[in-house]
Coordinates of C-alpha atoms in Angstrom, one line a residue:
M19 CA -22.4 25.6 43.6
K20 CA -19.1 26.5 41.9
K21 CA -19.7 23.9 39.3
K22 CA -23.2 25.3 38.5
V23 CA -21.7 28.9 38.2
L24 CA -19.0 27.6 35.9
S25 CA -21.5 25.7 33.7
L26 CA -23.6 28.8 33.5
V27 CA -20.6 30.9 32.3
V28 CA -19.8 28.2 29.7
V29 CA -23.3 28.2 28.4
L30 CA -23.4 32.0 28.2
M31 CA -20.1 32.0 26.3
L32 CA -21.3 29.4 23.8
L33 CA -24.6 31.3 23.2
M34 CA -22.7 34.5 22.6
S35 CA -20.4 32.8 20.1
G36 CA -23.3 31.3 18.2
F37 CA -22.1 27.7 18.8
T38 CA -24.3 25.2 20.6
S39 CA -22.8 21.9 21.7
F40 CA -24.8 18.9 22.9
A41 CA -22.2 16.9 24.8
I42 CA -22.8 13.2 25.1
T43 CA -21.1 11.1 27.8
K44 CA -19.4 7.7 27.2
G45 CA -22.2 6.1 29.1
E46 CA -24.9 7.7 26.9
A47 CA -22.9 6.8 23.7
R48 CA -22.8 3.2 24.8
G49 CA -26.6 3.2 24.9
W50 CA -26.9 4.0 21.2
Y51 CA -27.7 1.3 18.6
Y52 CA -24.7 0.3 16.4
G53 CA -26.2 -2.0 13.8
N54 CA -24.1 -4.5 11.9
V55 CA -20.9 -3.0 13.5
S56 CA -17.5 -4.7 13.2
S57 CA -15.7 -5.7 16.4
W58 CA -12.8 -3.4 15.7
A59 CA -15.1 -0.4 15.2
K60 CA -17.5 -0.4 18.2
E61 CA -15.3 1.4 20.7
E62 CA -14.1 3.9 18.1
L63 CA -17.7 4.7 17.1
I64 CA -18.6 5.3 20.7
D65 CA -15.6 7.6 21.0
A66 CA -16.8 9.5 17.9
V67 CA -20.3 10.0 19.3
T68 CA -18.8 11.3 22.5
N69 CA -16.6 13.7 20.5
G70 CA -19.5 15.1 18.5
I71 CA -18.4 13.6 15.2
V72 CA -21.8 11.7 14.9
M73 CA -24.8 13.6 16.1
D74 CA -27.6 11.6 14.4
S75 CA -27.9 8.0 15.7
A76 CA -29.7 7.0 12.5
L77 CA -26.4 7.1 10.7
L78 CA -25.3 4.0 12.7
N79 CA -28.3 1.8 12.0
D80 CA -26.1 -0.1 9.5
C81 CA -22.5 0.5 10.1
K82 CA -21.3 -1.5 7.1
K83 CA -23.3 0.2 4.4
N84 CA -21.5 2.6 2.0
I85 CA -21.5 6.1 3.3
T86 CA -23.0 8.7 1.0
R87 CA -21.6 12.1 -0.1
Q88 CA -24.2 13.9 2.0
E89 CA -23.6 11.8 5.1
F90 CA -19.8 12.3 4.8
A91 CA -20.3 16.1 4.4
T92 CA -22.2 16.0 7.7
L93 CA -19.3 14.2 9.4
A94 CA -16.8 16.7 8.0
V95 CA -18.9 19.6 9.3
N96 CA -19.4 18.0 12.7
L97 CA -15.6 17.6 12.8
Y98 CA -15.1 21.3 12.1
R99 CA -17.6 22.3 14.8
A100 CA -16.1 19.9 17.4
V101 CA -12.6 21.4 16.8
K102 CA -13.4 25.0 16.2
K103 CA -16.3 25.3 18.6
E104 CA -18.2 27.5 16.2
D105 CA -21.1 27.2 13.7
P106 CA -19.9 28.2 10.2
A107 CA -22.2 29.8 7.7
P108 CA -23.8 27.8 4.9
A109 CA -23.7 28.6 1.2
P110 CA -27.1 29.7 -0.4
A111 CA -29.9 27.2 -0.6
S112 CA -29.7 27.5 -4.4
T113 CA -26.0 26.2 -4.6
F114 CA -27.1 22.7 -5.7
S115 CA -30.2 21.7 -7.6
D116 CA -30.4 18.2 -6.0
T117 CA -30.0 19.1 -2.3
T118 CA -30.5 21.9 0.1
D119 CA -29.0 20.1 3.1
V120 CA -27.4 22.6 5.5
S121 CA -24.4 20.5 6.2
V122 CA -23.6 20.1 2.5
R123 CA -23.9 23.8 2.0
I124 CA -21.6 24.5 5.0
A125 CA -19.1 22.0 3.7
Y126 CA -19.2 23.6 0.3
N127 CA -18.7 27.1 1.9
L128 CA -15.7 25.8 3.9
G129 CA -14.1 24.4 0.7
I130 CA -14.4 20.8 2.0
I131 CA -16.5 19.5 -0.8
N132 CA -17.4 20.3 -4.4
G133 CA -20.2 19.5 -6.7
V134 CA -20.1 16.9 -9.5
G135 CA -20.9 19.4 -12.3
N136 CA -24.0 21.0 -13.8
G137 CA -25.0 22.5 -10.4
K138 CA -25.5 19.0 -8.8
F139 CA -24.0 17.5 -5.7
A140 CA -25.1 13.8 -6.0
P141 CA -25.9 13.5 -2.3
D142 CA -26.8 9.8 -2.4
S143 CA -23.7 8.7 -4.3
S144 CA -21.1 6.6 -2.5
V145 CA -17.7 8.1 -1.5
T146 CA -14.6 6.5 -2.8
R147 CA -11.4 6.2 -0.7
E148 CA -9.5 8.7 -2.7
Q149 CA -12.4 11.2 -2.6
M150 CA -12.5 10.8 1.2
G151 CA -8.8 11.5 1.4
V152 CA -9.2 14.8 -0.5
M153 CA -12.2 15.8 1.6
M154 CA -10.3 15.0 4.9
L155 CA -7.4 17.2 3.7
N156 CA -9.8 20.0 2.8
A157 CA -11.4 19.7 6.2
V158 CA -8.1 20.0 7.9
S159 CA -7.3 23.0 5.7
A160 CA -10.6 24.6 6.8
L161 CA -9.4 24.2 10.4
G162 CA -6.5 26.4 9.6
V163 CA -3.9 23.6 9.5
D164 CA -1.2 24.0 6.8
Y165 CA -0.3 20.5 6.0
N166 CA 3.2 20.3 4.6
R167 CA 4.4 16.9 5.7
G168 CA 3.5 15.0 2.5
D169 CA 5.8 15.2 -0.4
G170 CA 3.2 14.1 -3.0
T171 CA 5.1 10.8 -3.5
L172 CA 2.8 7.9 -2.9
A173 CA 4.3 4.7 -1.3
M174 CA 1.5 2.2 -2.0
T175 CA 1.9 -0.3 -4.8
D176 CA -1.3 0.8 -6.5
K177 CA -0.4 4.5 -6.6
G178 CA -0.9 4.5 -10.4
S179 CA -4.6 4.0 -9.8
V180 CA -4.9 7.3 -7.7
A181 CA -6.4 10.1 -9.8
S182 CA -4.0 13.1 -10.2
W183 CA -6.4 15.4 -8.4
A184 CA -6.5 13.1 -5.4
V185 CA -2.7 12.5 -4.9
R186 CA -2.2 15.1 -2.2
G187 CA -5.3 14.0 -0.3
V188 CA -4.3 10.4 -0.4
D189 CA -0.8 11.3 0.6
F190 CA -2.2 13.1 3.6
V191 CA -4.4 10.3 5.0
Y192 CA -1.8 7.7 4.2
E193 CA 1.2 9.4 5.8
N194 CA -0.8 10.3 8.9
D195 CA -2.1 6.7 9.3
F196 CA -5.7 7.7 9.0
M197 CA -6.2 5.3 6.0
K198 CA -3.7 2.6 5.1
G199 CA -5.5 0.1 3.0
D200 CA -3.8 -3.3 3.6
G201 CA -0.5 -1.5 4.1
I202 CA 0.5 -2.3 0.6
K203 CA -2.4 -1.3 -1.6
F204 CA -4.6 1.7 -0.9
N205 CA -7.6 0.7 -3.1
P206 CA -8.4 4.3 -4.1
K207 CA -11.5 3.5 -6.2
S208 CA -13.2 1.3 -3.5
T209 CA -16.2 2.7 -1.6
T210 CA -16.1 3.4 2.2
S211 CA -18.5 2.1 4.8
V212 CA -20.1 4.2 7.5
E213 CA -18.0 2.7 10.3
Q214 CA -14.7 3.3 8.3
A215 CA -15.6 7.0 7.5
V216 CA -16.7 7.7 11.1
A217 CA -13.5 6.1 12.5
I218 CA -11.3 8.2 10.1
A219 CA -13.1 11.4 10.9
N220 CA -12.6 10.7 14.6
R221 CA -8.9 10.0 14.2
V222 CA -8.5 13.4 12.4
Y223 CA -10.4 15.0 15.3
K224 CA -8.1 13.5 17.9
K225 CA -5.0 14.6 16.0
Y226 CA -6.1 18.2 15.5
A227 CA -8.4 19.0 18.4
K228 CA -6.5 20.7 21.2
P229 CA -7.6 18.8 24.3
V230 CA -5.8 21.1 26.7
V231 CA -6.3 24.8 27.0
V232 CA -4.0 26.6 29.5
I233 CA -4.3 30.2 30.4
T234 CA -1.3 31.7 32.4
E235 CA -0.5 35.3 33.2
N236 CA 2.8 36.9 34.3
N237 CA 4.2 33.8 35.9
N238 CA 7.4 33.7 38.0
Y239 CA 8.2 30.0 38.2
A240 CA 10.6 30.6 41.1
K241 CA 7.8 32.0 43.2
G242 CA 4.8 30.1 41.9
Y243 CA 2.3 30.5 39.1
T244 CA -1.4 30.5 38.4
A245 CA -3.1 28.6 35.6
N246 CA -6.6 27.8 34.4
I247 CA -6.7 24.5 32.6
E248 CA -9.6 23.0 30.6
S249 CA -9.7 19.6 29.0
D250 CA -13.0 18.2 27.7
G251 CA -15.0 18.9 30.8
V252 CA -12.2 19.0 33.4
Y253 CA -11.5 22.5 34.7
V254 CA -8.6 23.0 37.0
T255 CA -7.6 26.3 38.6
F256 CA -4.0 25.9 40.0
N257 CA -2.2 28.5 42.0
N258 CA 1.2 27.2 42.9
T259 CA 3.1 29.1 45.7
G260 CA 4.7 26.1 47.2
N261 CA 6.9 25.0 44.3
K262 CA 5.2 21.6 44.2
E263 CA 3.8 19.5 41.5
A264 CA 0.1 18.7 41.6
V265 CA -1.2 15.3 40.5
L266 CA -4.9 14.4 40.3
K267 CA -4.8 10.7 41.2
Y268 CA -7.5 8.1 41.2
G269 CA -8.7 6.6 44.4
E270 CA -8.1 9.3 47.0
E271 CA -10.7 11.8 48.1
F272 CA -10.0 15.4 47.3
N273 CA -11.7 18.3 48.9
P274 CA -10.8 21.7 47.2
E275 CA -11.4 23.5 50.5
N276 CA -8.5 21.6 52.1
D277 CA -6.0 22.8 49.5
S278 CA -6.3 26.4 48.5
R279 CA -3.9 26.0 45.6
M280 CA -6.3 23.9 43.4
K281 CA -10.0 23.8 42.6
V282 CA -11.1 20.9 40.4
F283 CA -14.3 20.0 38.6
K284 CA -15.1 16.5 37.5
A285 CA -12.0 15.0 39.0
S286 CA -11.9 13.3 42.4
S287 CA -8.5 13.3 44.0
T288 CA -5.0 14.7 44.2
Y289 CA -1.7 14.4 45.8
V290 CA 1.4 16.6 45.7
A291 CA 4.8 15.4 44.4
N292 CA 8.2 17.0 44.3
D293 CA 8.5 18.7 41.0
Y294 CA 6.8 22.1 40.8
R295 CA 6.9 22.5 37.0
K296 CA 4.1 20.1 36.1
I297 CA 0.5 19.3 36.8
Y298 CA -1.1 15.9 36.1
F299 CA -4.8 15.2 36.0
M300 CA -7.3 12.6 34.8
D301 CA -10.7 13.4 33.3
E302 CA -14.0 11.6 33.9
D303 CA -13.4 9.4 30.8
G304 CA -10.1 8.2 32.2
R305 CA -7.8 10.2 30.0
I306 CA -4.6 11.2 31.8
I307 CA -2.9 14.5 30.9
S308 CA 0.4 16.2 32.0
Y309 CA 1.2 19.8 31.4
D310 CA 4.6 21.4 31.8
F311 CA 4.3 25.1 32.6
K312 CA 7.8 26.0 31.5
T313 CA 7.9 24.2 28.1
K314 CA 4.1 24.6 27.6
E315 CA 4.0 21.0 26.4
Y316 CA 1.3 18.5 27.2
H317 CA 1.1 14.8 26.7
N318 CA -2.0 12.6 27.1
Y319 CA -2.9 9.0 27.5
E320 CA -5.6 7.9 25.1
K321 CA -5.1 4.2 24.7
D322 CA -8.4 2.4 24.2
F323 CA -10.0 5.8 23.7
G324 CA -9.0 7.2 27.1
F325 CA -10.0 4.4 29.4
A326 CA -7.9 4.2 32.6
N327 CA -8.9 3.3 36.1
G328 CA -6.0 5.1 37.7
Y329 CA -2.3 5.8 37.6
T330 CA 0.8 6.7 39.5
I331 CA 4.0 8.5 38.7
V332 CA 7.4 7.0 39.2
E333 CA 9.1 9.6 41.5
K334 CA 12.6 8.3 41.7
G335 CA 15.2 6.0 40.1
K336 CA 16.1 5.2 36.5
Y337 CA 12.5 5.7 35.3
K338 CA 11.6 8.9 37.2
G339 CA 8.6 10.6 35.5
Y340 CA 7.3 7.4 33.9
Y341 CA 3.6 6.5 34.3
V342 CA 2.1 3.3 35.5
V343 CA -1.5 3.1 34.3
R344 CA -4.1 0.7 35.5
E345 CA -6.2 -0.1 32.5
K346 CA -10.0 0.1 32.7
S347 CA -10.4 -3.5 31.6
T348 CA -11.8 -6.7 33.0
N349 CA -8.4 -7.8 34.4
G350 CA -7.1 -4.3 35.3
D351 CA -3.8 -4.6 33.4
M352 CA -1.0 -2.3 34.5
I353 CA 1.0 -0.7 31.7
A354 CA 4.2 1.4 31.9
Y355 CA 4.5 4.5 29.7
D356 CA 7.5 6.8 29.4
T357 CA 7.3 10.6 30.1
K358 CA 5.6 11.2 26.7
F359 CA 3.1 8.4 27.1
K360 CA 4.9 6.1 24.7
E361 CA 4.0 2.6 25.8
V362 CA 6.8 0.6 27.4
G363 CA 5.0 -2.6 28.3
P364 CA 3.1 -4.4 31.0
V365 CA 4.2 -4.3 34.7
Y366 CA 2.8 -6.2 37.6
T367 CA 2.9 -3.6 40.4
M368 CA 2.3 0.1 41.1
D369 CA 4.6 0.0 44.1
Q370 CA 7.4 2.6 43.8
Y371 CA 10.0 0.3 45.3
S372 CA 9.7 -2.6 42.9
V373 CA 8.3 -1.1 39.7
E374 CA 11.8 -0.3 38.2
G375 CA 12.6 -4.0 37.7
Y376 CA 9.3 -4.6 35.9
I377 CA 9.8 -1.6 33.6
T378 CA 13.3 -3.0 32.7
E379 CA 11.7 -6.3 31.8
A380 CA 9.1 -4.5 29.7
Y381 CA 11.8 -3.2 27.4
K382 CA 12.5 -6.8 26.2
F383 CA 11.4 -8.2 22.9
N384 CA 7.6 -8.5 22.6
F385 CA 5.1 -9.8 20.1
E386 CA 2.7 -7.1 19.1
V387 CA -0.8 -8.3 18.4
D388 CA -3.5 -5.8 17.4
G389 CA -1.5 -3.1 19.2
E390 CA -1.2 -5.1 22.4
K391 CA 2.3 -6.3 23.6
Y392 CA 2.8 -9.9 24.6
Y393 CA 6.0 -11.0 26.3
R394 CA 5.3 -14.7 26.8
M395 CA 5.5 -17.5 24.3
A396 CA 4.6 -21.2 24.1
K397 CA 7.9 -22.9 23.0
Y398 CA 8.2 -26.1 21.0
G399 CA 11.8 -27.1 21.1
G400 CA 14.8 -24.9 20.4
D401 CA 17.2 -22.7 22.3
W402 CA 15.7 -19.2 23.0
D403 CA 17.2 -16.0 24.3
Q404 CA 14.8 -13.1 24.8
E405 CA 16.4 -9.7 25.4
K406 CA 16.0 -6.7 23.0
T407 CA 15.7 -9.3 20.2
L408 CA 14.4 -12.9 20.3
R409 CA 17.2 -15.3 19.3
M410 CA 16.1 -18.7 18.1
R411 CA 18.4 -21.7 17.6
P412 CA 17.7 -25.4 17.1
D413 CA 18.5 -27.8 20.0
S414 CA 18.7 -31.6 20.5
S415 CA 14.9 -31.9 20.6
S416 CA 14.2 -30.3 17.2
D417 CA 15.8 -28.8 14.2
G418 CA 12.5 -26.9 13.7
P419 CA 11.8 -24.9 16.8
M420 CA 8.6 -22.8 17.1
A421 CA 7.3 -20.2 19.5
L422 CA 3.6 -19.2 19.5
V423 CA 2.4 -15.9 21.0
A424 CA 1.1 -16.7 24.5
N425 CA -0.7 -15.1 27.5
I426 CA 0.7 -14.7 31.0
F427 CA 0.0 -18.4 31.6
D428 CA 2.2 -19.4 28.6
K429 CA -1.0 -20.6 26.7
P430 CA -1.1 -19.7 23.0
I431 CA -3.6 -17.0 22.1
L432 CA -6.2 -17.6 19.3
Y433 CA -6.1 -15.3 16.3
N434 CA -8.4 -14.7 13.3
Y435 CA -7.9 -16.8 10.2
S436 CA -7.1 -13.6 8.2
G437 CA -4.5 -11.0 9.2
I438 CA -1.3 -9.2 8.4
Y439 CA 1.8 -10.8 9.9
E440 CA 5.2 -9.2 9.8
V441 CA 8.7 -9.9 11.3
T442 CA 12.0 -8.1 11.0
M443 CA 14.8 -10.6 11.4
K444 CA 18.5 -11.2 10.7
F445 CA 20.3 -14.5 10.2
N446 CA 23.4 -15.4 12.2
N447 CA 24.2 -18.2 9.8
E448 CA 24.1 -18.7 6.0
N449 CA 24.0 -22.4 5.8
R450 CA 21.0 -24.4 4.6
S451 CA 18.2 -23.2 6.8
N452 CA 15.1 -21.0 6.9
A453 CA 13.1 -18.9 9.4
G454 CA 9.9 -16.9 9.4
I455 CA 6.3 -16.8 10.5
V456 CA 3.7 -19.4 11.4
F457 CA -0.1 -18.7 11.4
N458 CA -3.4 -20.4 11.5
V459 CA -1.8 -23.0 13.7
T460 CA -4.3 -25.3 15.3
R461 CA -2.1 -28.1 16.8
A462 CA 1.6 -28.1 17.9
S463 CA 4.1 -30.3 19.6
V464 CA 7.9 -30.6 19.8
G465 CA 9.7 -32.0 16.6
N466 CA 10.3 -31.2 13.0
D467 CA 7.1 -30.1 11.3
Q468 CA 5.0 -31.3 14.2
Y469 CA 2.2 -28.9 13.9
T470 CA -0.8 -28.0 11.7
G471 CA -0.7 -24.6 10.1
Y472 CA 0.9 -22.3 7.5
Y473 CA 4.5 -21.3 7.4
V474 CA 6.3 -18.5 5.3
G475 CA 10.0 -18.1 5.6
I476 CA 13.3 -17.0 4.0
D477 CA 16.1 -19.4 3.1
P478 CA 19.5 -17.6 3.4
E479 CA 21.4 -20.3 1.5
K480 CA 19.2 -20.5 -1.6
N481 CA 18.2 -16.8 -1.4
T482 CA 14.5 -17.7 -1.7
V483 CA 11.2 -17.0 0.1
L484 CA 9.0 -20.0 0.5
A485 CA 5.4 -20.8 1.7
G486 CA 3.9 -24.0 2.7
W487 CA 1.6 -25.8 5.2
T488 CA 1.9 -28.8 7.4
N489 CA -0.5 -31.3 9.0
Y490 CA 2.4 -33.0 10.7
K491 CA 3.9 -33.4 7.3
W492 CA 5.5 -30.5 5.2
N493 CA 3.8 -29.5 2.0
I494 CA 5.5 -26.8 -0.1
L495 CA 3.1 -24.4 -1.8
K496 CA 5.5 -22.1 -3.6
E497 CA 9.2 -21.0 -3.5
V498 CA 10.5 -17.9 -5.3
Q499 CA 14.0 -16.5 -5.9
L500 CA 14.7 -13.2 -4.2
D501 CA 16.3 -10.3 -6.1
F502 CA 19.3 -10.2 -3.7
D503 CA 21.6 -12.4 -1.7
V504 CA 20.6 -12.8 2.0
K505 CA 23.5 -11.7 4.1
K506 CA 24.4 -12.8 7.6
G507 CA 23.8 -10.0 10.2
K508 CA 21.6 -7.9 7.8
S509 CA 18.0 -7.2 8.8
Y510 CA 15.1 -8.3 6.5
D511 CA 11.4 -7.6 6.6
L512 CA 9.0 -10.4 5.9
R513 CA 5.3 -9.7 5.6
V514 CA 2.2 -11.9 4.9
V515 CA -1.1 -10.4 4.0
N516 CA -3.6 -13.2 4.5
A517 CA -7.0 -12.0 3.3
G518 CA -9.8 -13.1 1.0
D519 CA -8.8 -16.2 -1.0
M520 CA -5.1 -15.4 -1.2
M521 CA -2.0 -14.7 0.9
N522 CA 0.4 -12.2 -0.5
I523 CA 4.0 -12.4 0.6
Y524 CA 6.4 -9.5 0.7
V525 CA 10.1 -9.2 1.4
D526 CA 11.5 -5.8 2.1
G527 CA 8.3 -4.3 0.7
K528 CA 8.3 -6.2 -2.6
N529 CA 5.5 -8.6 -3.4
Y530 CA 7.2 -11.9 -4.4
M531 CA 4.2 -14.2 -4.6
A532 CA 0.4 -14.7 -4.1
V533 CA -0.7 -18.1 -2.9
D534 CA -4.1 -19.7 -2.5
N535 CA -5.0 -19.9 1.2
S536 CA -8.1 -22.1 1.1
M537 CA -6.4 -25.1 2.6
L538 CA -6.4 -23.8 6.2
K539 CA -9.0 -21.1 6.5
V540 CA -9.4 -21.4 10.3
N541 CA -8.7 -19.3 13.4
G542 CA -5.4 -20.4 14.9
Y543 CA -2.2 -19.4 16.7
V544 CA 0.5 -17.2 15.4
G545 CA 4.2 -17.0 16.0
V546 CA 7.7 -17.7 14.6
R547 CA 9.5 -20.8 13.5
G548 CA 12.7 -21.9 11.9
W549 CA 14.6 -24.9 10.5
K550 CA 18.2 -25.3 11.4
A551 CA 18.4 -21.5 11.6
D552 CA 20.2 -19.2 14.1
V553 CA 18.2 -16.1 13.8
D554 CA 17.4 -12.9 15.7
Y555 CA 13.8 -11.7 15.5
E556 CA 13.9 -7.9 16.0
S557 CA 10.1 -7.4 15.8
F558 CA 6.9 -9.3 15.3
S559 CA 3.4 -8.0 14.6
A560 CA 0.0 -9.4 13.8
K561 CA -3.0 -7.2 13.0
E562 CA -6.4 -7.3 11.4
V563 CA -6.6 -6.5 7.7
P564 CA -7.5 -2.8 7.8
Y565 CA -9.4 -0.7 5.3

């Protein structure tokens, strides 16, 4: 009954404000048709539908087609409505001679878009990446956000191709990681697909939408406090007079009548911990949120677009206040997060008495693959030491040790034939040696060059970067002199962008060579390798070539 009354109040408020929202659940969004969708985009598009960024399912019939100016204007207006919870007024129907579309006229009135001249809008023309950057910045400005982070200095190598009128918009989307290109080039004149545009609009929404609204009045924290909290369909009324911390926790039945301090809608359970300053709760989509009544700060878990099956709070010890989250996945992984929901790494228990040891282990060196952390490796020779860094040295079995990213059973994981691979490493010796990255590996065994795959490395004696491949025999593709001397104990960044018909190789951000990659265009394993090198790997990442 209370839920119905609350829903009626919300509907009345929305009607009085002139804004009408048609909320779609995750389950309903999953039932939509996503034609020709990329594997990376599916979940993000579902999330965008749920957030109200996409209201017309027809837009997603072909997710890889170029988005038009009119379609993007609609996305921008949906973004505005979803954040502001209001319907803005459109410009007059006579604004453009080639379209009377309401969303186009609203976007124009908000200052998000402009015409192309002579009273025209060109609704069916494609949107370039630099145009989208400008429109996204305009959309954020319309929300009332004063963006001052960017300095107008572009970091990408093709910054000279960005039009002068687009510099600030490109700076905005690039600095905020909404659009990155391949991490080196931004490709400002390229067009944008529907799935890319929707994903970017959704990322902007998630950054600037305020998911938690807290109303408090005249609180005395020594005696208790009252708060009304709303978060995307979760409504919590909390009246604390017992100086305790309330936690909504998955898996335990909660009856509001049994606890007069809290009344909860769309949340199933609770328990009370020992710190009265905070409240924790999880919404129906599995998003976990904490709110600190004293600092008025909130943090939320949104990994994999909010999916969690449950969580617990570490209540004592070195990691007090950390979260252990059970992922909503087929294997129910458990991941530790710090107090601000920054991921620490996988753990294997939610038990309060043993979790501390697992969290300590999770702080060790890891391989990051598409945002997931892997702590295991399949080793082929060598002497390895895995602490905060991964130290690799040759041993009696091989001068060319190799480690491939592996699952919990120490079996190498298969990766796409294209990708961006990056390591930060420092050499502990300067004699004749080299170390770097292996990828597209299909076979491997212990011994010098006993694998099939590509290798890119740095030679500290010759001060070169080299690329080659092996089929149980080393074949050099190219070796280029660096602009500097490689020093023992100094960190260097090595990056490979393996996409299309070429692999581009960078050291400390500079492109030193482009090499044909047609020899081994196959899915394979990824990892690190060296030859007679004593080296510390400080980080490793592999990710899809973005847009």
